[in-house]
């Protein structure tokens, strides 16, 4: 029992120095009565009693449910769709400027890429009927619905353009189909970025401003690479320009996205995604510069540069995919940005 007792006049018999210090003692080594320094820090070498917060969740489960998408199917769907859409745009330009070999090669590659893209999507969905079900209703607010209808309209146009070119029949119809596919091409190349950004996955959702430019630039570089790979030197001048432009847009947009994303940008710099993004950057630069400097003289150099650009575009799409998966699995990429936005709103309300 304590020798002190509480009376109406206060505490009787308490020994000196035994009073509880309300609000004190929050730092190791802090002596009673010593004030903490400004900012809540104690003396040099003091450590906080409360451990640093760990970003975990109940039973160690992620805050978000990561998408159940398969990397080969969805990242391949991203890459092949971009190649198809951008290839149709470049094919129309080649046809209108009198480059028949390039035009035919890009028409065929675009139709093949579209077929592969649709097959990857259907394989991920599980059965073809699920894609058909998405065409039952048109919802302008749904990227998936809009994208499904764009693909449904683009496919027949790309097919008609190839059939007319290979058969040598109905040239006017074939040219009209080529132009129609080119008009739909940018939407085919970019809507997958909007689709990804419409999810709750931090690395995709928070990059909604720049991700479409990353995808469009990557698609343009891939189309330029395909043209360099399949066209004669005499016709590949537009391909070299498109490859340079696409590489510049993709690189600038990716760098801007990383600067703006803050802590979430780690998912694009580290791990498997980081390795893929760095590989894509190196291959894009090598392919674009090689095509521009050597592709005008050497058919072999043009083909090698084109293959490098295609590989770079594929690495970009897989890198973006894996960055998204990692950001969904780690709680801190959900919690920290939310806290930062909340703090910014509070600061704004105080200033207002």
PDB file of N, CA and C in Angstrom, residues 229-267:
ATOM      1  N   UNK A 229      10.828  -3.164 -89.956  1.00  0.00           N
ATOM      2  CA  UNK A 229      11.148  -4.583 -90.072  1.00  0.00           C
ATOM      3  C   UNK A 229      10.664  -5.172 -91.398  1.00  0.00           C
ATOM      4  N   UNK A 230       9.528  -4.670 -91.909  1.00  0.00           N
ATOM      5  CA  UNK A 230       8.885  -5.315 -93.056  1.00  0.00           C
ATOM      6  C   UNK A 230       8.936  -4.513 -94.343  1.00  0.00           C
ATOM      7  N   UNK A 231       9.495  -3.322 -94.347  1.00  0.00           N
ATOM      8  CA  UNK A 231       9.459  -2.452 -95.522  1.00  0.00           C
ATOM      9  C   UNK A 231      10.843  -2.311 -96.144  1.00  0.00           C
ATOM     10  N   UNK A 232      10.897  -2.050 -97.441  1.00  0.00           N
ATOM     11  CA  UNK A 232      12.195  -1.762 -98.067  1.00  0.00           C
ATOM     12  C   UNK A 232      12.713  -0.397 -97.635  1.00  0.00           C
ATOM     13  N   UNK A 233      13.998  -0.216 -97.767  1.00  0.00           N
ATOM     14  CA  UNK A 233      14.629   1.026 -97.337  1.00  0.00           C
ATOM     15  C   UNK A 233      14.026   2.226 -98.066  1.00  0.00           C
ATOM     16  N   UNK A 234      13.677   2.045 -99.315  1.00  0.00           N
ATOM     17  CA  UNK A 234      13.164   3.168-100.108  1.00  0.00           C
ATOM     18  C   UNK A 234      11.838   3.696 -99.586  1.00  0.00           C
ATOM     19  N   UNK A 235      11.112   2.901 -98.789  1.00  0.00           N
ATOM     20  CA  UNK A 235       9.793   3.322 -98.324  1.00  0.00           C
ATOM     21  C   UNK A 235       9.718   3.615 -96.830  1.00  0.00           C
ATOM     22  N   UNK A 236      10.814   3.436 -96.099  1.00  0.00           N
ATOM     23  CA  UNK A 236      10.682   3.457 -94.634  1.00  0.00           C
ATOM     24  C   UNK A 236      10.894   4.824 -93.983  1.00  0.00           C
ATOM     25  N   UNK A 237      10.977   5.891 -94.768  1.00  0.00           N
ATOM     26  CA  UNK A 237      11.178   7.218 -94.169  1.00  0.00           C
ATOM     27  C   UNK A 237      10.088   7.575 -93.158  1.00  0.00           C
ATOM     28  N   UNK A 238       8.787   7.397 -93.457  1.00  0.00           N
ATOM     29  CA  UNK A 238       7.771   7.708 -92.450  1.00  0.00           C
ATOM     30  C   UNK A 238       7.905   6.860 -91.190  1.00  0.00           C
ATOM     31  N   UNK A 239       8.319   5.616 -91.353  1.00  0.00           N
ATOM     32  CA  UNK A 239       8.474   4.736 -90.195  1.00  0.00           C
ATOM     33  C   UNK A 239       9.546   5.251 -89.263  1.00  0.00           C
ATOM     34  N   UNK A 240      10.632   5.758 -89.830  1.00  0.00           N
ATOM     35  CA  UNK A 240      11.698   6.288 -88.982  1.00  0.00           C
ATOM     36  C   UNK A 240      11.214   7.490 -88.175  1.00  0.00           C
ATOM     37  N   UNK A 241      10.463   8.360 -88.820  1.00  0.00           N
ATOM     38  CA  UNK A 241       9.935   9.524 -88.110  1.00  0.00           C
ATOM     39  C   UNK A 241       8.942   9.144 -87.027  1.00  0.00           C
ATOM     40  N   UNK A 242       8.052   8.206 -87.334  1.00  0.00           N
ATOM     41  CA  UNK A 242       7.060   7.762 -86.341  1.00  0.00           C
ATOM     42  C   UNK A 242       7.743   7.085 -85.159  1.00  0.00           C
ATOM     43  N   UNK A 243       8.785   6.314 -85.426  1.00  0.00           N
ATOM     44  CA  UNK A 243       9.510   5.644 -84.343  1.00  0.00           C
ATOM     45  C   UNK A 243      10.145   6.661 -83.410  1.00  0.00           C
ATOM     46  N   UNK A 244      10.765   7.689 -83.974  1.00  0.00           N
ATOM     47  CA  UNK A 244      11.372   8.729 -83.144  1.00  0.00           C
ATOM     48  C   UNK A 244      10.319   9.472 -82.334  1.00  0.00           C
ATOM     49  N   UNK A 245       9.222   9.845 -82.982  1.00  0.00           N
ATOM     50  CA  UNK A 245       8.168  10.576 -82.284  1.00  0.00           C
ATOM     51  C   UNK A 245       7.542   9.724 -81.178  1.00  0.00           C
ATOM     52  N   UNK A 246       7.238   8.466 -81.494  1.00  0.00           N
ATOM     53  CA  UNK A 246       6.633   7.600 -80.488  1.00  0.00           C
ATOM     54  C   UNK A 246       7.537   7.378 -79.297  1.00  0.00           C
ATOM     55  N   UNK A 247       8.826   7.173 -79.553  1.00  0.00           N
ATOM     56  CA  UNK A 247       9.781   6.986 -78.455  1.00  0.00           C
ATOM     57  C   UNK A 247       9.862   8.225 -77.582  1.00  0.00           C
ATOM     58  N   UNK A 248       9.892   9.398 -78.205  1.00  0.00           N
ATOM     59  CA  UNK A 248       9.973  10.648 -77.441  1.00  0.00           C
ATOM     60  C   UNK A 248       8.725  10.843 -76.575  1.00  0.00           C
ATOM     61  N   UNK A 249       7.546  10.587 -77.135  1.00  0.00           N
ATOM     62  CA  UNK A 249       6.300  10.756 -76.376  1.00  0.00           C
ATOM     63  C   UNK A 249       6.234   9.762 -75.222  1.00  0.00           C
ATOM     64  N   UNK A 250       6.560   8.515 -75.494  1.00  0.00           N
ATOM     65  CA  UNK A 250       6.509   7.488 -74.445  1.00  0.00           C
ATOM     66  C   UNK A 250       7.471   7.809 -73.307  1.00  0.00           C
ATOM     67  N   UNK A 251       8.712   8.164 -73.646  1.00  0.00           N
ATOM     68  CA  UNK A 251       9.718   8.432 -72.621  1.00  0.00           C
ATOM     69  C   UNK A 251       9.338   9.648 -71.785  1.00  0.00           C
ATOM     70  N   UNK A 252       8.913  10.725 -72.443  1.00  0.00           N
ATOM     71  CA  UNK A 252       8.547  11.942 -71.715  1.00  0.00           C
ATOM     72  C   UNK A 252       7.346  11.700 -70.803  1.00  0.00           C
ATOM     73  N   UNK A 253       6.350  10.979 -71.305  1.00  0.00           N
ATOM     74  CA  UNK A 253       5.155  10.718 -70.491  1.00  0.00           C
ATOM     75  C   UNK A 253       5.482   9.819 -69.304  1.00  0.00           C
ATOM     76  N   UNK A 254       6.325   8.808 -69.517  1.00  0.00           N
ATOM     77  CA  UNK A 254       6.694   7.910 -68.417  1.00  0.00           C
ATOM     78  C   UNK A 254       7.462   8.654 -67.337  1.00  0.00           C
ATOM     79  N   UNK A 255       8.383   9.528 -67.729  1.00  0.00           N
ATOM     80  CA  UNK A 255       9.148  10.296 -66.742  1.00  0.00           C
ATOM     81  C   UNK A 255       8.234  11.256 -65.981  1.00  0.00           C
ATOM     82  N   UNK A 256       7.325  11.913 -66.688  1.00  0.00           N
ATOM     83  CA  UNK A 256       6.396  12.829 -66.023  1.00  0.00           C
ATOM     84  C   UNK A 256       5.497  12.074 -65.050  1.00  0.00           C
ATOM     85  N   UNK A 257       5.057  10.892 -65.421  1.00  0.00           N
ATOM     86  CA  UNK A 257       4.210  10.097 -64.539  1.00  0.00           C
ATOM     87  C   UNK A 257       4.961   9.697 -63.277  1.00  0.00           C
ATOM     88  N   UNK A 258       6.199   9.280 -63.408  1.00  0.00           N
ATOM     89  CA  UNK A 258       6.978   8.885 -62.237  1.00  0.00           C
ATOM     90  C   UNK A 258       7.210  10.069 -61.297  1.00  0.00           C
ATOM     91  N   UNK A 259       7.464  11.242 -61.857  1.00  0.00           N
ATOM     92  CA  UNK A 259       7.671  12.415 -60.997  1.00  0.00           C
ATOM     93  C   UNK A 259       6.401  12.764 -60.222  1.00  0.00           C
ATOM     94  N   UNK A 260       5.257  12.596 -60.832  1.00  0.00           N
ATOM     95  CA  UNK A 260       4.015  13.014 -60.197  1.00  0.00           C
ATOM     96  C   UNK A 260       3.470  11.979 -59.217  1.00  0.00           C
ATOM     97  N   UNK A 261       3.798  10.706 -59.409  1.00  0.00           N
ATOM     98  CA  UNK A 261       3.190   9.649 -58.598  1.00  0.00           C
ATOM     99  C   UNK A 261       3.737   9.568 -57.182  1.00  0.00           C
ATOM    100  N   UNK A 262       4.877  10.177 -56.894  1.00  0.00           N
ATOM    101  CA  UNK A 262       5.415  10.112 -55.537  1.00  0.00           C
ATOM    102  C   UNK A 262       5.849   8.709 -55.178  1.00  0.00           C
ATOM    103  N   UNK A 263       5.390   8.234 -54.011  1.00  0.00           N
ATOM    104  CA  UNK A 263       5.834   6.931 -53.529  1.00  0.00           C
ATOM    105  C   UNK A 263       5.376   5.805 -54.446  1.00  0.00           C
ATOM    106  N   UNK A 264       4.258   5.973 -55.133  1.00  0.00           N
ATOM    107  CA  UNK A 264       3.749   4.922 -56.020  1.00  0.00           C
ATOM    108  C   UNK A 264       4.697   4.688 -57.196  1.00  0.00           C
ATOM    109  N   UNK A 265       5.496   5.689 -57.531  1.00  0.00           N
ATOM    110  CA  UNK A 265       6.443   5.539 -58.636  1.00  0.00           C
ATOM    111  C   UNK A 265       7.470   4.446 -58.365  1.00  0.00           C
ATOM    112  N   UNK A 266       7.632   4.055 -57.101  1.00  0.00           N
ATOM    113  CA  UNK A 266       8.550   2.951 -56.792  1.00  0.00           C
ATOM    114  C   UNK A 266       8.184   1.690 -57.556  1.00  0.00           C
ATOM    115  N   UNK A 267       6.906   1.490 -57.789  1.00  0.00           N
ATOM    116  CA  UNK A 267       6.476   0.269 -58.471  1.00  0.00           C
ATOM    117  C   UNK A 267       6.954   0.234 -59.918  1.00  0.00           C
TER     118      UNK A 267
END
